[in-house]
PDB file of C-alpha atoms and ligand atoms in Angstrom:
ATOM      1  CA  MET G   1     133.888 -52.082   5.405  1.00  0.00           C
ATOM      2  CA  ILE G   2     130.394 -50.576   5.834  1.00  0.00           C
ATOM      3  CA  ASP G   3     131.240 -47.995   8.476  1.00  0.00           C
ATOM      4  CA  GLU G   4     134.665 -46.990   7.188  1.00  0.00           C
ATOM      5  CA  GLN G   5     134.394 -47.276   3.399  1.00  0.00           C
ATOM      6  CA  LEU G   6     130.737 -46.978   2.413  1.00  0.00           C
ATOM      7  CA  VAL G   7     128.723 -44.756   4.749  1.00  0.00           C
ATOM      8  CA  PRO G   8     131.286 -41.886   4.947  1.00  0.00           C
ATOM      9  CA  ARG G   9     131.391 -41.744   1.119  1.00  0.00           C
ATOM     10  CA  GLY G  10     127.664 -41.342   0.707  1.00  0.00           C
ATOM     11  CA  ILE G  11     126.271 -44.866   0.447  1.00  0.00           C
ATOM     12  CA  HIS G  12     122.952 -44.425   2.232  1.00  0.00           C
ATOM     13  CA  ASP G  13     120.558 -46.822   0.450  1.00  0.00           C
ATOM     14  CA  LEU G  14     119.490 -49.277   3.146  1.00  0.00           C
ATOM     15  CA  LYS G  15     119.011 -52.210   0.755  1.00  0.00           C
ATOM     16  CA  THR G  16     122.519 -51.723  -0.644  1.00  0.00           C
ATOM     17  CA  LEU G  17     124.081 -51.496   2.818  1.00  0.00           C
ATOM     18  CA  GLU G  18     122.195 -54.565   4.032  1.00  0.00           C
ATOM     19  CA  ALA G  19     123.319 -56.613   1.009  1.00  0.00           C
ATOM     20  CA  MET G  20     126.935 -55.490   1.466  1.00  0.00           C
ATOM     21  CA  ARG G  21     126.667 -56.593   5.095  1.00  0.00           C
ATOM     22  CA  THR G  22     125.182 -59.996   4.183  1.00  0.00           C
ATOM     23  CA  VAL G  23     127.152 -61.312   1.189  1.00  0.00           C
ATOM     24  CA  PRO G  24     130.439 -62.994   2.223  1.00  0.00           C
ATOM     25  CA  ARG G  25     132.913 -61.178  -0.063  1.00  0.00           C
ATOM     26  CA  HIS G  26     135.823 -63.448   0.950  1.00  0.00           C
ATOM     27  CA  LEU G  27     134.158 -66.371  -0.873  1.00  0.00           C
ATOM     28  CA  PHE G  28     134.490 -64.496  -4.183  1.00  0.00           C
ATOM     29  CA  VAL G  29     138.286 -64.085  -4.076  1.00  0.00           C
ATOM     30  CA  GLU G  30     141.108 -66.606  -4.368  1.00  0.00           C
ATOM     31  CA  ASP G  31     142.266 -68.364  -1.189  1.00  0.00           C
ATOM     32  CA  ALA G  32     145.567 -66.491  -1.139  1.00  0.00           C
ATOM     33  CA  MET G  33     143.715 -63.160  -0.969  1.00  0.00           C
ATOM     34  CA  LYS G  34     141.009 -63.962   1.534  1.00  0.00           C
ATOM     35  CA  ASP G  35     142.591 -61.792   4.231  1.00  0.00           C
ATOM     36  CA  GLN G  36     142.425 -58.801   1.881  1.00  0.00           C
ATOM     37  CA  ALA G  37     138.873 -59.427   0.698  1.00  0.00           C
ATOM     38  CA  TYR G  38     137.303 -56.561   2.660  1.00  0.00           C
ATOM     39  CA  GLY G  39     140.057 -54.031   1.863  1.00  0.00           C
ATOM     40  CA  ASP G  40     139.338 -50.692   0.189  1.00  0.00           C
ATOM     41  CA  PHE G  41     140.637 -51.755  -3.249  1.00  0.00           C
ATOM     42  CA  PRO G  42     139.928 -54.037  -6.217  1.00  0.00           C
ATOM     43  CA  LEU G  43     141.617 -57.462  -6.284  1.00  0.00           C
ATOM     44  CA  PRO G  44     142.772 -59.678  -9.170  1.00  0.00           C
ATOM     45  CA  ILE G  45     140.511 -62.672  -9.922  1.00  0.00           C
ATOM     46  CA  GLY G  46     142.583 -64.240 -12.720  1.00  0.00           C
ATOM     47  CA  ARG G  47     142.602 -63.878 -16.517  1.00  0.00           C
ATOM     48  CA  GLY G  48     143.588 -60.206 -16.129  1.00  0.00           C
ATOM     49  CA  GLN G  49     140.237 -59.324 -14.534  1.00  0.00           C
ATOM     50  CA  THR G  50     139.340 -57.850 -11.151  1.00  0.00           C
ATOM     51  CA  ILE G  51     136.646 -57.853  -8.479  1.00  0.00           C
ATOM     52  CA  SER G  52     135.685 -54.200  -7.989  1.00  0.00           C
ATOM     53  CA  GLN G  53     136.452 -52.228  -4.833  1.00  0.00           C
ATOM     54  CA  PRO G  54     133.569 -52.562  -2.303  1.00  0.00           C
ATOM     55  CA  TYR G  55     132.731 -48.850  -2.594  1.00  0.00           C
ATOM     56  CA  ILE G  56     132.324 -49.060  -6.385  1.00  0.00           C
ATOM     57  CA  VAL G  57     130.039 -52.117  -6.084  1.00  0.00           C
ATOM     58  CA  ALA G  58     127.925 -50.226  -3.539  1.00  0.00           C
ATOM     59  CA  LEU G  59     127.908 -47.014  -5.603  1.00  0.00           C
ATOM     60  CA  MET G  60     126.708 -48.810  -8.745  1.00  0.00           C
ATOM     61  CA  THR G  61     124.104 -50.800  -6.818  1.00  0.00           C
ATOM     62  CA  GLN G  62     122.754 -47.685  -5.119  1.00  0.00           C
ATOM     63  CA  ALA G  63     122.586 -45.890  -8.486  1.00  0.00           C
ATOM     64  CA  LEU G  64     120.107 -48.516  -9.738  1.00  0.00           C
ATOM     65  CA  ASN G  65     117.645 -47.481  -6.992  1.00  0.00           C
ATOM     66  CA  LEU G  66     116.173 -50.993  -6.683  1.00  0.00           C
ATOM     67  CA  LYS G  67     112.992 -51.627  -4.696  1.00  0.00           C
ATOM     68  CA  GLY G  68     112.846 -55.441  -4.788  1.00  0.00           C
ATOM     69  CA  HIS G  69     110.593 -56.530  -7.669  1.00  0.00           C
ATOM     70  CA  GLU G  70     113.053 -55.846 -10.505  1.00  0.00           C
ATOM     71  CA  SER G  71     114.764 -58.077 -13.018  1.00  0.00           C
ATOM     72  CA  VAL G  72     118.342 -56.919 -13.535  1.00  0.00           C
ATOM     73  CA  LEU G  73     120.842 -57.706 -16.296  1.00  0.00           C
ATOM     74  CA  GLU G  74     124.561 -57.604 -15.480  1.00  0.00           C
ATOM     75  CA  ILE G  75     127.317 -57.616 -18.104  1.00  0.00           C
ATOM     76  CA  GLY G  76     130.639 -58.910 -16.701  1.00  0.00           C
ATOM     77  CA  THR G  77     129.994 -61.569 -14.033  1.00  0.00           C
ATOM     78  CA  GLY G  78     133.698 -61.804 -13.126  1.00  0.00           C
ATOM     79  CA  SER G  79     133.931 -63.130  -9.564  1.00  0.00           C
ATOM     80  CA  GLY G  80     130.140 -63.025  -9.208  1.00  0.00           C
ATOM     81  CA  TYR G  81     130.251 -60.634  -6.260  1.00  0.00           C
ATOM     82  CA  GLN G  82     128.226 -57.821  -7.866  1.00  0.00           C
ATOM     83  CA  ALA G  83     125.589 -60.309  -9.062  1.00  0.00           C
ATOM     84  CA  ALA G  84     125.403 -61.755  -5.543  1.00  0.00           C
ATOM     85  CA  ILE G  85     124.809 -58.292  -4.063  1.00  0.00           C
ATOM     86  CA  LEU G  86     122.052 -57.636  -6.622  1.00  0.00           C
ATOM     87  CA  SER G  87     120.452 -61.031  -5.943  1.00  0.00           C
ATOM     88  CA  GLN G  88     119.760 -59.933  -2.364  1.00  0.00           C
ATOM     89  CA  ILE G  89     117.941 -56.779  -3.486  1.00  0.00           C
ATOM     90  CA  CYS G  90     115.928 -57.652  -6.597  1.00  0.00           C
ATOM     91  CA  ALA G  91     113.774 -60.503  -7.889  1.00  0.00           C
ATOM     92  CA  LYS G  92     116.014 -61.929 -10.592  1.00  0.00           C
ATOM     93  CA  VAL G  93     119.569 -61.385 -11.814  1.00  0.00           C
ATOM     94  CA  TYR G  94     120.695 -62.313 -15.340  1.00  0.00           C
ATOM     95  CA  THR G  95     124.476 -62.127 -15.639  1.00  0.00           C
ATOM     96  CA  ILE G  96     126.694 -62.618 -18.691  1.00  0.00           C
ATOM     97  CA  GLU G  97     130.453 -63.326 -18.734  1.00  0.00           C
ATOM     98  CA  ARG G  98     132.710 -63.881 -21.757  1.00  0.00           C
ATOM     99  CA  ILE G  99     135.442 -65.889 -19.959  1.00  0.00           C
ATOM    100  CA  ASP G 100     134.387 -69.459 -19.246  1.00  0.00           C
ATOM    101  CA  SER G 101     136.698 -70.215 -16.301  1.00  0.00           C
ATOM    102  CA  LEU G 102     135.479 -67.130 -14.405  1.00  0.00           C
ATOM    103  CA  LEU G 103     131.850 -68.031 -14.992  1.00  0.00           C
ATOM    104  CA  VAL G 104     132.383 -71.617 -13.815  1.00  0.00           C
ATOM    105  CA  GLN G 105     133.955 -70.379 -10.574  1.00  0.00           C
ATOM    106  CA  ALA G 106     131.253 -67.744  -9.979  1.00  0.00           C
ATOM    107  CA  ARG G 107     128.526 -70.357 -10.446  1.00  0.00           C
ATOM    108  CA  LYS G 108     130.159 -72.611  -7.882  1.00  0.00           C
ATOM    109  CA  VAL G 109     129.947 -69.834  -5.327  1.00  0.00           C
ATOM    110  CA  PHE G 110     126.317 -68.979  -6.201  1.00  0.00           C
ATOM    111  CA  ASP G 111     125.406 -72.642  -5.763  1.00  0.00           C
ATOM    112  CA  SER G 112     127.251 -72.993  -2.462  1.00  0.00           C
ATOM    113  CA  LEU G 113     125.384 -69.953  -1.092  1.00  0.00           C
ATOM    114  CA  HIS G 114     122.047 -71.112  -2.561  1.00  0.00           C
ATOM    115  CA  TYR G 115     121.580 -67.886  -4.491  1.00  0.00           C
ATOM    116  CA  LEU G 116     118.906 -69.379  -6.705  1.00  0.00           C
ATOM    117  CA  ASN G 117     117.679 -66.202  -8.410  1.00  0.00           C
ATOM    118  CA  ILE G 118     120.846 -65.714 -10.493  1.00  0.00           C
ATOM    119  CA  LEU G 119     120.872 -66.960 -14.099  1.00  0.00           C
ATOM    120  CA  THR G 120     124.218 -67.033 -15.913  1.00  0.00           C
ATOM    121  CA  LYS G 121     125.274 -67.139 -19.547  1.00  0.00           C
ATOM    122  CA  LEU G 122     128.620 -67.411 -21.340  1.00  0.00           C
ATOM    123  CA  ASP G 123     128.516 -64.862 -24.163  1.00  0.00           C
ATOM    124  CA  ASP G 124     129.376 -61.389 -25.381  1.00  0.00           C
ATOM    125  CA  GLY G 125     127.155 -59.320 -23.113  1.00  0.00           C
ATOM    126  CA  THR G 126     127.304 -56.216 -25.303  1.00  0.00           C
ATOM    127  CA  ASN G 127     124.490 -57.816 -27.301  1.00  0.00           C
ATOM    128  CA  GLY G 128     122.427 -58.180 -24.129  1.00  0.00           C
ATOM    129  CA  TRP G 129     120.186 -61.176 -23.428  1.00  0.00           C
ATOM    130  CA  PRO G 130     117.089 -60.664 -25.619  1.00  0.00           C
ATOM    131  CA  GLU G 131     115.275 -63.735 -24.286  1.00  0.00           C
ATOM    132  CA  TYR G 132     114.409 -62.188 -20.901  1.00  0.00           C
ATOM    133  CA  ALA G 133     114.202 -58.516 -21.955  1.00  0.00           C
ATOM    134  CA  PRO G 134     113.105 -55.927 -21.018  1.00  0.00           C
ATOM    135  CA  TYR G 135     115.127 -55.418 -17.817  1.00  0.00           C
ATOM    136  CA  ASP G 136     114.180 -52.888 -15.151  1.00  0.00           C
ATOM    137  CA  ALA G 137     117.867 -52.234 -14.610  1.00  0.00           C
ATOM    138  CA  ILE G 138     121.097 -53.033 -16.451  1.00  0.00           C
ATOM    139  CA  ILE G 139     124.577 -52.820 -14.934  1.00  0.00           C
ATOM    140  CA  VAL G 140     127.773 -53.079 -16.965  1.00  0.00           C
ATOM    141  CA  THR G 141     130.826 -53.822 -14.824  1.00  0.00           C
ATOM    142  CA  ALA G 142     133.472 -53.353 -17.524  1.00  0.00           C
ATOM    143  CA  GLY G 143     134.394 -50.090 -19.251  1.00  0.00           C
ATOM    144  CA  GLY G 144     133.328 -49.506 -22.861  1.00  0.00           C
ATOM    145  CA  PRO G 145     133.813 -46.755 -25.470  1.00  0.00           C
ATOM    146  CA  LYS G 146     130.060 -46.089 -25.608  1.00  0.00           C
ATOM    147  CA  VAL G 147     126.718 -47.342 -24.298  1.00  0.00           C
ATOM    148  CA  PRO G 148     126.015 -50.562 -26.284  1.00  0.00           C
ATOM    149  CA  GLU G 149     122.932 -49.925 -28.419  1.00  0.00           C
ATOM    150  CA  PRO G 150     121.327 -53.386 -27.799  1.00  0.00           C
ATOM    151  CA  LEU G 151     121.347 -52.716 -24.051  1.00  0.00           C
ATOM    152  CA  LEU G 152     119.356 -49.502 -24.471  1.00  0.00           C
ATOM    153  CA  GLY G 153     116.866 -51.476 -26.542  1.00  0.00           C
ATOM    154  CA  GLN G 154     116.515 -54.125 -23.832  1.00  0.00           C
ATOM    155  CA  LEU G 155     116.037 -51.605 -21.027  1.00  0.00           C
ATOM    156  CA  ALA G 156     112.470 -51.330 -19.707  1.00  0.00           C
ATOM    157  CA  ASP G 157     110.618 -48.011 -19.641  1.00  0.00           C
ATOM    158  CA  PRO G 158     111.028 -46.784 -16.971  1.00  0.00           C
ATOM    159  CA  GLY G 159     114.491 -48.272 -16.536  1.00  0.00           C
ATOM    160  CA  THR G 160     118.002 -47.465 -15.351  1.00  0.00           C
ATOM    161  CA  LEU G 161     121.348 -48.491 -16.835  1.00  0.00           C
ATOM    162  CA  VAL G 162     124.699 -47.922 -15.115  1.00  0.00           C
ATOM    163  CA  ILE G 163     127.903 -48.222 -17.143  1.00  0.00           C
ATOM    164  CA  PRO G 164     131.475 -46.924 -17.140  1.00  0.00           C
ATOM    165  CA  VAL G 165     132.076 -45.130 -20.479  1.00  0.00           C
ATOM    166  CA  GLY G 166     135.358 -43.627 -21.590  1.00  0.00           C
ATOM    167  CA  ASP G 167     138.793 -44.725 -22.808  1.00  0.00           C
ATOM    168  CA  ARG G 168     140.768 -47.789 -21.766  1.00  0.00           C
ATOM    169  CA  GLY G 169     142.301 -46.072 -18.732  1.00  0.00           C
ATOM    170  CA  VAL G 170     139.594 -43.921 -17.175  1.00  0.00           C
ATOM    171  CA  GLN G 171     135.836 -43.824 -17.547  1.00  0.00           C
ATOM    172  CA  ASP G 172     132.844 -41.791 -16.399  1.00  0.00           C
ATOM    173  CA  LEU G 173     130.463 -43.922 -14.408  1.00  0.00           C
ATOM    174  CA  ARG G 174     127.245 -43.005 -16.180  1.00  0.00           C
ATOM    175  CA  ARG G 175     123.617 -43.426 -15.115  1.00  0.00           C
ATOM    176  CA  VAL G 176     121.313 -43.662 -18.124  1.00  0.00           C
ATOM    177  CA  THR G 177     117.581 -43.372 -17.482  1.00  0.00           C
ATOM    178  CA  LYS G 178     114.743 -44.268 -19.840  1.00  0.00           C
ATOM    179  CA  ARG G 179     111.401 -42.650 -19.035  1.00  0.00           C
ATOM    180  CA  GLU G 180     108.445 -42.228 -21.398  1.00  0.00           C
ATOM    181  CA  GLY G 181     110.731 -42.940 -24.324  1.00  0.00           C
ATOM    182  CA  GLN G 182     113.219 -40.229 -23.333  1.00  0.00           C
ATOM    183  CA  ILE G 183     116.854 -41.076 -22.522  1.00  0.00           C
ATOM    184  CA  THR G 184     118.731 -38.932 -19.998  1.00  0.00           C
ATOM    185  CA  GLU G 185     122.350 -39.395 -18.897  1.00  0.00           C
ATOM    186  CA  LYS G 186     124.158 -38.282 -15.779  1.00  0.00           C
ATOM    187  CA  ASN G 187     127.810 -38.760 -14.820  1.00  0.00           C
ATOM    188  CA  ILE G 188     128.332 -40.089 -11.306  1.00  0.00           C
ATOM    189  CA  GLU G 189     132.134 -40.089 -10.940  1.00  0.00           C
ATOM    190  CA  PHE G 190     135.411 -41.105 -12.579  1.00  0.00           C
ATOM    191  CA  VAL G 191     136.253 -44.809 -12.334  1.00  0.00           C
ATOM    192  CA  ARG G 192     138.769 -47.360 -13.658  1.00  0.00           C
ATOM    193  CA  PHE G 193     137.384 -50.610 -14.987  1.00  0.00           C
ATOM    194  CA  VAL G 194     138.810 -53.439 -17.082  1.00  0.00           C
ATOM    195  CA  SER G 195     137.759 -53.314 -20.734  1.00  0.00           C
ATOM    196  CA  LEU G 196     134.351 -54.275 -22.066  1.00  0.00           C
ATOM    197  CA  VAL G 197     135.318 -56.488 -25.020  1.00  0.00           C
ATOM    198  CA  GLY G 198     132.782 -57.354 -27.704  1.00  0.00           C
ATOM    199  CA  ASP G 199     130.664 -56.388 -30.690  1.00  0.00           C
ATOM    200  CA  HIS G 200     129.595 -53.109 -29.043  1.00  0.00           C
ATOM    201  CA  GLY G 201     132.696 -52.659 -26.887  1.00  0.00           C
ATOM    202  CA  TRP G 202     136.477 -52.699 -27.460  1.00  0.00           C
ATOM    203  CA  GLU G 203     137.975 -55.088 -30.004  1.00  0.00           C
ATOM    204  CA  SER G 204     140.292 -56.913 -27.592  1.00  0.00           C
ATOM    205  CA  GLY G 205     141.199 -57.082 -23.922  1.00  0.00           C
TER     206      GLY G 205
HETATM  207  N1  SAH O 301     131.103 -57.705 -11.649  1.00  0.00           N
HETATM  208  C1  SAH O 301     132.405 -58.325 -11.495  1.00  0.00           C
HETATM  209  C2  SAH O 301     133.491 -57.459 -12.096  1.00  0.00           C
HETATM  210  C3  SAH O 301     134.412 -58.264 -12.935  1.00  0.00           C
HETATM  211  S1  SAH O 301     135.535 -57.390 -13.960  1.00  0.00           S
HETATM  212  C4  SAH O 301     132.662 -58.722 -10.068  1.00  0.00           C
HETATM  213  O1  SAH O 301     131.841 -58.391  -9.191  1.00  0.00           O
HETATM  214  O2  SAH O 301     133.650 -59.388  -9.791  1.00  0.00           O
HETATM  215  C5  SAH O 301     134.640 -57.305 -15.485  1.00  0.00           C
HETATM  216  C6  SAH O 301     134.295 -58.580 -16.142  1.00  0.00           C
HETATM  217  O3  SAH O 301     133.662 -58.270 -17.404  1.00  0.00           O
HETATM  218  C7  SAH O 301     135.473 -59.483 -16.512  1.00  0.00           C
HETATM  219  O4  SAH O 301     135.295 -60.728 -15.915  1.00  0.00           O
HETATM  220  C8  SAH O 301     135.424 -59.580 -18.031  1.00  0.00           C
HETATM  221  O5  SAH O 301     135.802 -60.838 -18.545  1.00  0.00           O
HETATM  222  C9  SAH O 301     133.962 -59.284 -18.312  1.00  0.00           C
HETATM  223  N2  SAH O 301     133.640 -58.824 -19.665  1.00  0.00           N
HETATM  224  C10 SAH O 301     134.308 -57.941 -20.440  1.00  0.00           C
HETATM  225  N3  SAH O 301     133.674 -57.770 -21.619  1.00  0.00           N
HETATM  226  C11 SAH O 301     132.563 -58.562 -21.591  1.00  0.00           C
HETATM  227  C12 SAH O 301     131.488 -58.824 -22.497  1.00  0.00           C
HETATM  228  N4  SAH O 301     131.405 -58.236 -23.703  1.00  0.00           N
HETATM  229  N5  SAH O 301     130.527 -59.691 -22.122  1.00  0.00           N
HETATM  230  C13 SAH O 301     130.574 -60.307 -20.906  1.00  0.00           C
HETATM  231  N6  SAH O 301     131.559 -60.097 -20.004  1.00  0.00           N
HETATM  232  C14 SAH O 301     132.531 -59.232 -20.329  1.00  0.00           C
END
């Protein structure tokens, strides 16, 4: 996975590569799909949702440019794989999921791996998690029509937010940076994510 899918496509951040090497991805997919867990594609995780392709997880993680001390907010826990990768690179991960059964399963895996620096919450993540704000980095792993305003408000200064923004089919993976009160945006590449559903996202799945 590392040598064939990540490094040749420009994943060079050592912390990202090390985390991708360490976290057992097969534990985050259903039993019937374990033999495909390290394939170069997303996989279904139930309830119409997916675990992202390894390359996309690595690309988004690298885009956050984490050094180790950060607190990171994730919207869209899903299988928990992205949160697990982040937990190996930063101090604390706060992750929000709107579908209960997915969150319950993800928590089981976090517990079994003793990933103790991940806090989870069942909610609409487009409103963020004000209690622990500001966050050094925010990662949204579902595609929305725009950058949710509350997330910009809960982003630290300096801070980095990565989110797929576009229509229901295709999105731009966007890196939004806050520095001295100024917001700058940069498109990374085209991606396909499931829908971000909520107050500051799409109306339904
Ligand atoms: N990061 C996940 C990707 C899961 S797919 C992983 O590594 O597996 C995206 C997830 O976002 C889905 O589980 C979906 O239910 C969730 N989601 C969509 N809109 C949401 C919202 N407003 N708040 C929280 N989670 C949301």
